[in-house]
XYZ file of C-alpha atoms in Angstrom:
394
model
C -12.732 -116.352 23.413
C -11.301 -117.444 20.070
C -14.572 -116.898 18.183
C -16.581 -113.665 18.058
C -20.231 -114.353 18.818
C -20.834 -110.659 19.563
C -20.487 -109.763 15.878
C -23.717 -108.392 14.413
C -24.399 -110.150 11.113
C -26.598 -108.392 8.532
C -28.801 -111.110 7.013
C -31.326 -108.794 5.366
C -29.568 -108.854 1.980
C -29.519 -112.635 1.580
C -32.428 -115.020 1.039
C -33.506 -115.663 4.630
C -36.939 -116.785 5.781
C -36.174 -115.036 9.043
C -34.569 -111.760 7.955
C -35.513 -110.852 4.362
C -37.647 -107.697 4.355
C -40.049 -109.280 1.879
C -40.569 -112.215 4.215
C -41.078 -110.022 7.262
C -43.685 -107.951 5.458
C -45.453 -111.064 4.232
C -45.490 -112.781 7.627
C -46.015 -109.835 9.972
C -47.074 -106.825 7.919
C -44.084 -104.939 9.327
C -40.623 -104.495 7.787
C -38.934 -103.166 10.944
C -39.650 -106.298 12.945
C -36.785 -107.763 14.960
C -36.970 -111.514 14.162
C -36.366 -113.579 17.301
C -38.266 -116.693 16.319
C -37.442 -119.310 13.639
C -34.759 -121.629 15.013
C -31.615 -120.845 13.108
C -28.709 -118.894 14.574
C -27.532 -115.397 13.732
C -23.889 -116.425 14.089
C -21.408 -117.153 11.341
C -20.542 -120.817 10.957
C -17.138 -121.978 12.151
C -14.192 -120.931 9.975
C -13.556 -124.598 9.159
C -17.067 -125.007 7.764
C -16.902 -121.775 5.770
C -13.551 -122.800 4.297
C -14.768 -126.291 3.363
C -17.884 -124.980 1.609
C -15.944 -122.250 -0.179
C -13.344 -124.742 -1.389
C -16.070 -127.028 -2.677
C -17.760 -124.099 -4.429
C -14.470 -123.121 -6.041
C -14.362 -126.476 -7.817
C -17.252 -125.203 -9.980
C -18.823 -128.616 -10.549
C -21.933 -129.385 -8.529
C -23.095 -132.776 -9.696
C -24.462 -135.669 -7.668
C -22.703 -136.567 -4.455
C -23.079 -139.668 -2.280
C -22.675 -140.619 1.402
C -18.912 -141.072 1.319
C -16.989 -142.985 3.974
C -15.558 -139.739 5.336
C -19.040 -138.229 5.538
C -20.413 -141.253 7.423
C -17.393 -141.580 9.716
C -17.639 -137.929 10.716
C -21.013 -138.767 12.279
C -19.774 -142.068 13.739
C -16.816 -140.405 15.424
C -18.898 -137.468 16.627
C -21.401 -139.690 18.386
C -18.607 -141.645 20.021
C -16.787 -138.522 21.258
C -19.781 -136.504 22.360
C -22.187 -139.170 23.564
C -20.127 -142.339 24.011
C -22.492 -143.929 21.503
C -20.765 -146.467 19.298
C -22.692 -146.554 16.053
C -21.863 -148.227 12.749
C -21.631 -146.360 9.428
C -24.286 -148.562 7.858
C -26.790 -147.511 10.559
C -26.873 -144.012 9.036
C -29.509 -143.155 6.444
C -29.604 -139.775 4.715
C -32.659 -137.531 4.507
C -32.668 -133.825 3.562
C -33.694 -132.705 7.032
C -35.233 -134.402 10.057
C -38.820 -133.550 9.086
C -38.929 -136.076 6.262
C -37.629 -138.862 8.482
C -40.286 -138.259 11.137
C -43.058 -138.281 8.525
C -41.688 -141.521 7.061
C -41.689 -143.108 10.514
C -45.364 -142.233 10.952
C -46.285 -143.599 7.541
C -44.309 -146.797 8.105
C -45.756 -147.782 11.470
C -49.200 -146.169 11.653
C -52.024 -146.605 9.179
C -54.512 -143.813 8.402
C -56.794 -143.531 11.422
C -54.184 -144.857 13.866
C -52.915 -142.784 16.790
C -49.589 -140.974 17.144
C -48.499 -139.709 20.580
C -47.148 -136.173 20.819
C -45.942 -134.519 24.042
C -47.336 -131.006 24.003
C -46.347 -128.176 23.925
C -43.899 -129.199 21.238
C -42.290 -128.222 17.922
C -45.377 -127.280 15.936
C -44.731 -129.163 12.650
C -45.347 -132.406 14.570
C -49.071 -131.705 14.394
C -48.879 -131.327 10.624
C -46.910 -134.552 10.262
C -49.794 -136.449 11.820
C -52.737 -134.529 10.389
C -51.512 -134.428 6.802
C -50.796 -138.153 6.765
C -54.334 -138.937 7.936
C -53.356 -140.208 11.378
C -54.800 -139.091 14.727
C -52.874 -136.931 17.179
C -53.164 -137.973 20.822
C -51.660 -135.584 23.360
C -49.507 -136.540 26.321
C -49.524 -133.056 27.826
C -46.378 -132.150 29.726
C -46.829 -131.019 33.322
C -45.641 -127.461 33.973
C -44.281 -127.092 37.504
C -43.279 -123.443 37.772
C -41.560 -123.539 34.390
C -40.012 -126.987 34.856
C -41.790 -129.472 32.630
C -42.299 -133.112 33.564
C -43.879 -136.090 31.839
C -47.315 -137.363 32.796
C -46.391 -141.037 32.743
C -49.819 -142.267 33.831
C -51.410 -140.556 30.854
C -48.631 -141.736 28.536
C -49.281 -145.317 29.578
C -53.014 -144.929 29.066
C -52.466 -143.580 25.546
C -49.950 -146.286 24.682
C -52.324 -149.040 25.827
C -54.877 -148.045 23.203
C -54.471 -150.664 20.434
C -54.879 -147.882 17.855
C -51.681 -146.161 19.102
C -48.735 -147.144 16.917
C -46.084 -144.394 17.061
C -44.678 -141.863 19.517
C -42.775 -138.753 18.446
C -40.239 -137.998 21.174
C -38.497 -134.616 21.158
C -35.227 -135.083 23.070
C -33.978 -132.544 24.072
C -37.373 -130.916 24.062
C -38.337 -127.922 21.950
C -39.705 -125.489 23.178
C -39.586 -126.226 26.935
C -35.822 -126.824 27.011
C -35.717 -130.095 28.944
C -32.819 -132.524 28.520
C -34.648 -135.687 29.538
C -32.837 -137.806 32.104
C -31.952 -141.455 31.581
C -34.646 -142.417 34.091
C -37.312 -140.457 32.223
C -36.274 -141.962 28.895
C -36.267 -145.455 30.392
C -39.861 -145.025 31.532
C -40.938 -143.715 28.125
C -39.211 -146.568 26.321
C -40.575 -149.234 28.632
C -44.152 -148.001 28.242
C -43.863 -147.892 24.447
C -42.123 -151.251 24.035
C -44.563 -153.001 26.370
C -47.438 -151.699 24.269
C -45.993 -152.198 20.789
C -45.482 -148.489 20.078
C -42.642 -147.478 17.748
C -40.569 -144.486 18.884
C -39.257 -141.845 16.479
C -36.767 -139.755 18.449
C -35.969 -136.216 17.324
C -32.494 -135.526 18.744
C -31.688 -132.533 16.547
C -30.860 -130.355 19.589
C -28.736 -133.040 21.257
C -25.452 -131.110 21.034
C -26.969 -127.993 22.592
C -27.156 -129.083 26.237
C -25.801 -126.990 29.108
C -23.784 -128.395 31.998
C -24.479 -129.985 34.402
C -27.219 -131.500 32.231
C -26.362 -134.166 29.678
C -27.936 -135.585 26.569
C -28.720 -139.287 26.725
C -29.180 -140.829 23.256
C -32.324 -142.925 23.473
C -30.740 -145.875 21.690
C -27.907 -146.154 24.244
C -30.204 -147.150 27.098
C -30.446 -150.791 26.052
C -30.235 -153.006 22.999
C -33.996 -153.509 23.240
C -34.530 -149.755 23.042
C -32.126 -149.471 20.122
C -34.118 -152.103 18.220
C -37.380 -150.168 18.671
C -36.498 -146.666 17.483
C -35.529 -144.350 14.670
C -33.136 -141.637 15.890
C -33.082 -138.384 13.938
C -29.903 -136.311 14.216
C -28.302 -133.514 12.224
C -25.501 -130.958 12.437
C -27.987 -128.287 11.343
C -28.971 -126.782 14.710
C -25.552 -127.309 16.276
C -23.569 -125.599 13.532
C -26.192 -123.368 11.852
C -26.450 -125.454 8.679
C -30.232 -125.684 8.297
C -30.146 -124.288 4.761
C -27.872 -127.117 3.590
C -30.482 -129.819 4.254
C -28.299 -132.519 5.769
C -29.346 -135.050 8.401
C -28.142 -138.353 9.790
C -30.962 -140.750 10.596
C -29.468 -143.420 12.836
C -31.312 -146.752 12.892
C -29.539 -149.550 14.821
C -32.234 -152.169 14.160
C -31.602 -153.914 10.842
C -35.247 -154.738 10.190
C -36.391 -151.176 10.786
C -33.443 -149.749 8.860
C -34.098 -151.844 5.777
C -37.788 -150.947 5.847
C -36.881 -147.265 6.196
C -34.456 -147.430 3.253
C -37.121 -149.142 1.174
C -39.554 -146.368 2.098
C -37.066 -143.769 0.849
C -35.996 -145.651 -2.281
C -38.463 -143.981 -4.708
C -37.056 -140.555 -3.783
C -33.445 -141.341 -4.796
C -31.915 -139.148 -2.100
C -28.233 -138.271 -1.748
C -26.465 -135.721 0.440
C -25.459 -132.667 -1.575
C -21.935 -131.465 -2.193
C -22.140 -128.538 0.193
C -24.013 -130.367 2.936
C -21.449 -133.168 2.851
C -18.521 -130.770 3.008
C -20.142 -128.837 5.827
C -20.906 -131.917 7.926
C -17.354 -133.241 7.640
C -15.868 -129.876 8.625
C -18.389 -129.468 11.442
C -17.895 -132.844 13.053
C -14.175 -133.240 12.342
C -12.874 -129.690 12.789
C -15.349 -127.510 14.685
C -15.713 -128.978 18.160
C -13.826 -126.100 19.770
C -16.235 -123.671 18.083
C -19.172 -125.560 19.600
C -17.655 -125.478 23.079
C -17.346 -121.695 22.906
C -20.827 -121.415 21.413
C -22.287 -123.306 24.376
C -20.626 -120.902 26.802
C -22.033 -117.918 24.899
C -25.525 -119.388 24.597
C -25.669 -120.267 28.277
C -24.617 -116.693 29.017
C -27.512 -115.443 26.874
C -29.950 -117.773 28.628
C -28.809 -116.503 32.017
C -28.904 -112.898 30.794
C -32.596 -113.325 29.940
C -33.181 -114.641 33.444
C -31.497 -111.699 35.153
C -33.143 -109.144 32.826
C -36.629 -110.477 33.458
C -36.180 -110.809 37.220
C -34.938 -107.235 37.448
C -37.128 -105.462 34.905
C -40.049 -107.716 33.931
C -40.720 -110.036 36.880
C -44.267 -110.616 35.670
C -42.961 -112.689 32.757
C -42.211 -116.275 33.740
C -39.054 -117.985 32.517
C -36.791 -120.844 33.480
C -33.253 -121.131 32.127
C -33.429 -124.069 29.691
C -31.352 -127.198 30.146
C -30.918 -127.434 26.380
C -31.609 -125.675 23.036
C -31.226 -121.960 22.322
C -34.932 -121.303 22.797
C -36.539 -119.408 25.674
C -40.119 -120.368 26.571
C -41.564 -117.137 27.971
C -44.728 -117.136 30.100
C -46.861 -113.992 29.684
C -50.004 -115.419 31.290
C -49.896 -113.045 34.255
C -50.600 -110.157 31.874
C -54.132 -111.489 31.376
C -54.070 -110.989 27.608
C -55.873 -113.097 25.054
C -53.759 -114.877 22.444
C -54.666 -112.199 19.920
C -53.792 -109.379 22.328
C -50.454 -110.930 23.262
C -49.496 -111.439 19.611
C -50.493 -107.837 18.861
C -48.322 -106.664 21.751
C -45.312 -108.587 20.414
C -45.654 -107.741 16.733
C -47.187 -104.279 16.591
C -46.053 -102.740 19.892
C -42.755 -104.432 20.758
C -42.065 -105.198 17.078
C -40.344 -108.427 18.094
C -41.237 -111.515 16.070
C -41.125 -114.406 18.488
C -42.848 -117.718 17.729
C -46.442 -117.616 18.912
C -47.083 -120.026 21.787
C -50.432 -121.424 20.608
C -48.679 -122.980 17.590
C -46.950 -125.392 19.957
C -50.131 -126.861 21.419
C -53.543 -127.918 20.205
C -55.258 -126.942 23.453
C -54.251 -124.679 26.315
C -50.620 -125.862 26.357
C -49.238 -122.863 24.453
C -51.708 -120.233 25.668
C -49.945 -117.132 26.997
C -46.457 -118.239 25.902
C -43.952 -117.022 23.340
C -40.810 -118.809 22.106
C -37.769 -116.569 21.758
C -34.581 -117.615 19.931
C -31.532 -116.360 21.838
C -28.894 -117.652 19.385
C -27.804 -114.122 18.521
C -25.444 -111.439 19.738
C -25.961 -110.158 23.287
C -26.607 -106.701 21.861
C -29.451 -107.969 19.656
C -30.916 -109.960 22.535
C -30.794 -106.883 24.750
C -32.608 -104.837 22.112
C -35.342 -107.459 21.834
C -35.867 -107.637 25.604
C -35.911 -103.845 25.901
C -38.522 -103.629 23.136
C -40.658 -106.202 24.968
C -40.180 -104.306 28.216
C -41.351 -101.079 26.625
C -44.416 -102.729 25.145
C -45.419 -104.492 28.368
C -44.975 -101.393 30.518
C -46.787 -99.234 27.990
C -49.683 -101.595 27.319
């Protein structure tokens, strides 16, 4: 391979929410924890991205930037190449991360007291988006069939038919269960929502991290009607490990929705920063070969977890994900309470995964842990061996 994803990167001496010793002590009470949670990668960015950011830094002026034509066209061309989605530059609205865009969508289309559909278990900040804006969370619980998650369409339709339901947050591909929803599944979701007047905010931040033979289907490509009823949240941050640069591309094909969204953002006076802009251009225009090798390495890690668990920890359930770099591990056969399982991970294995109950309000996350495998094979092996030792010694 051209790029070295086996390199062990020391992140303990930089400001890192995942690796700084101060942060690990604050979050876990342990400074020798191996952090395998929080969804950023432990790989260096592509050389093209590093060079672009370093060149911009060398200019030594860091004033206001703006969404330049090159910045916008990098996203336009990327979507066309990767997803055969022909978007227009003026469909793209900047926000400093996908989170803000999803919150704005809720506030735009649901009033306090209205319902927002969430498919659980799911990326845990979704619950905060709804709760802290005074809206009601209604759960369309995913159906777990031996680690393969499916959508309960009957329940989704029932929730959408409630006149108080105004918005659905759709995670596609899905975090943490690793599904790359098929076109047929997305069509059914979209049809139910459109027929019941429910706006769809689609979180496609993991859309580039899909493993063959599975494919990502951008929600807005299904039909013009679907495109007119959604806000699509994308970003190079997960794909190219740029989360700290706070750059996102919110793609809104519908003019009416787009203008309302821009008006919602107007008081914040948001612009992409110098370094985020430089990084996005270099990522989308010059780093596609890096991504292709990354996908091979990540899929190898996902399959390594599968073989390790089958051989040495068969009691832990796991299904190789179709997308994302996140493993959704099922510890329910151990018969531990949530508190006991978390104690086993943190204080016995000393591996900081993301605790399953965060991803569901009810039983959806009970007995699960989310493990980030976007790291060197050696680090992943160490984490699994620590977990093995803790489980066998419990």
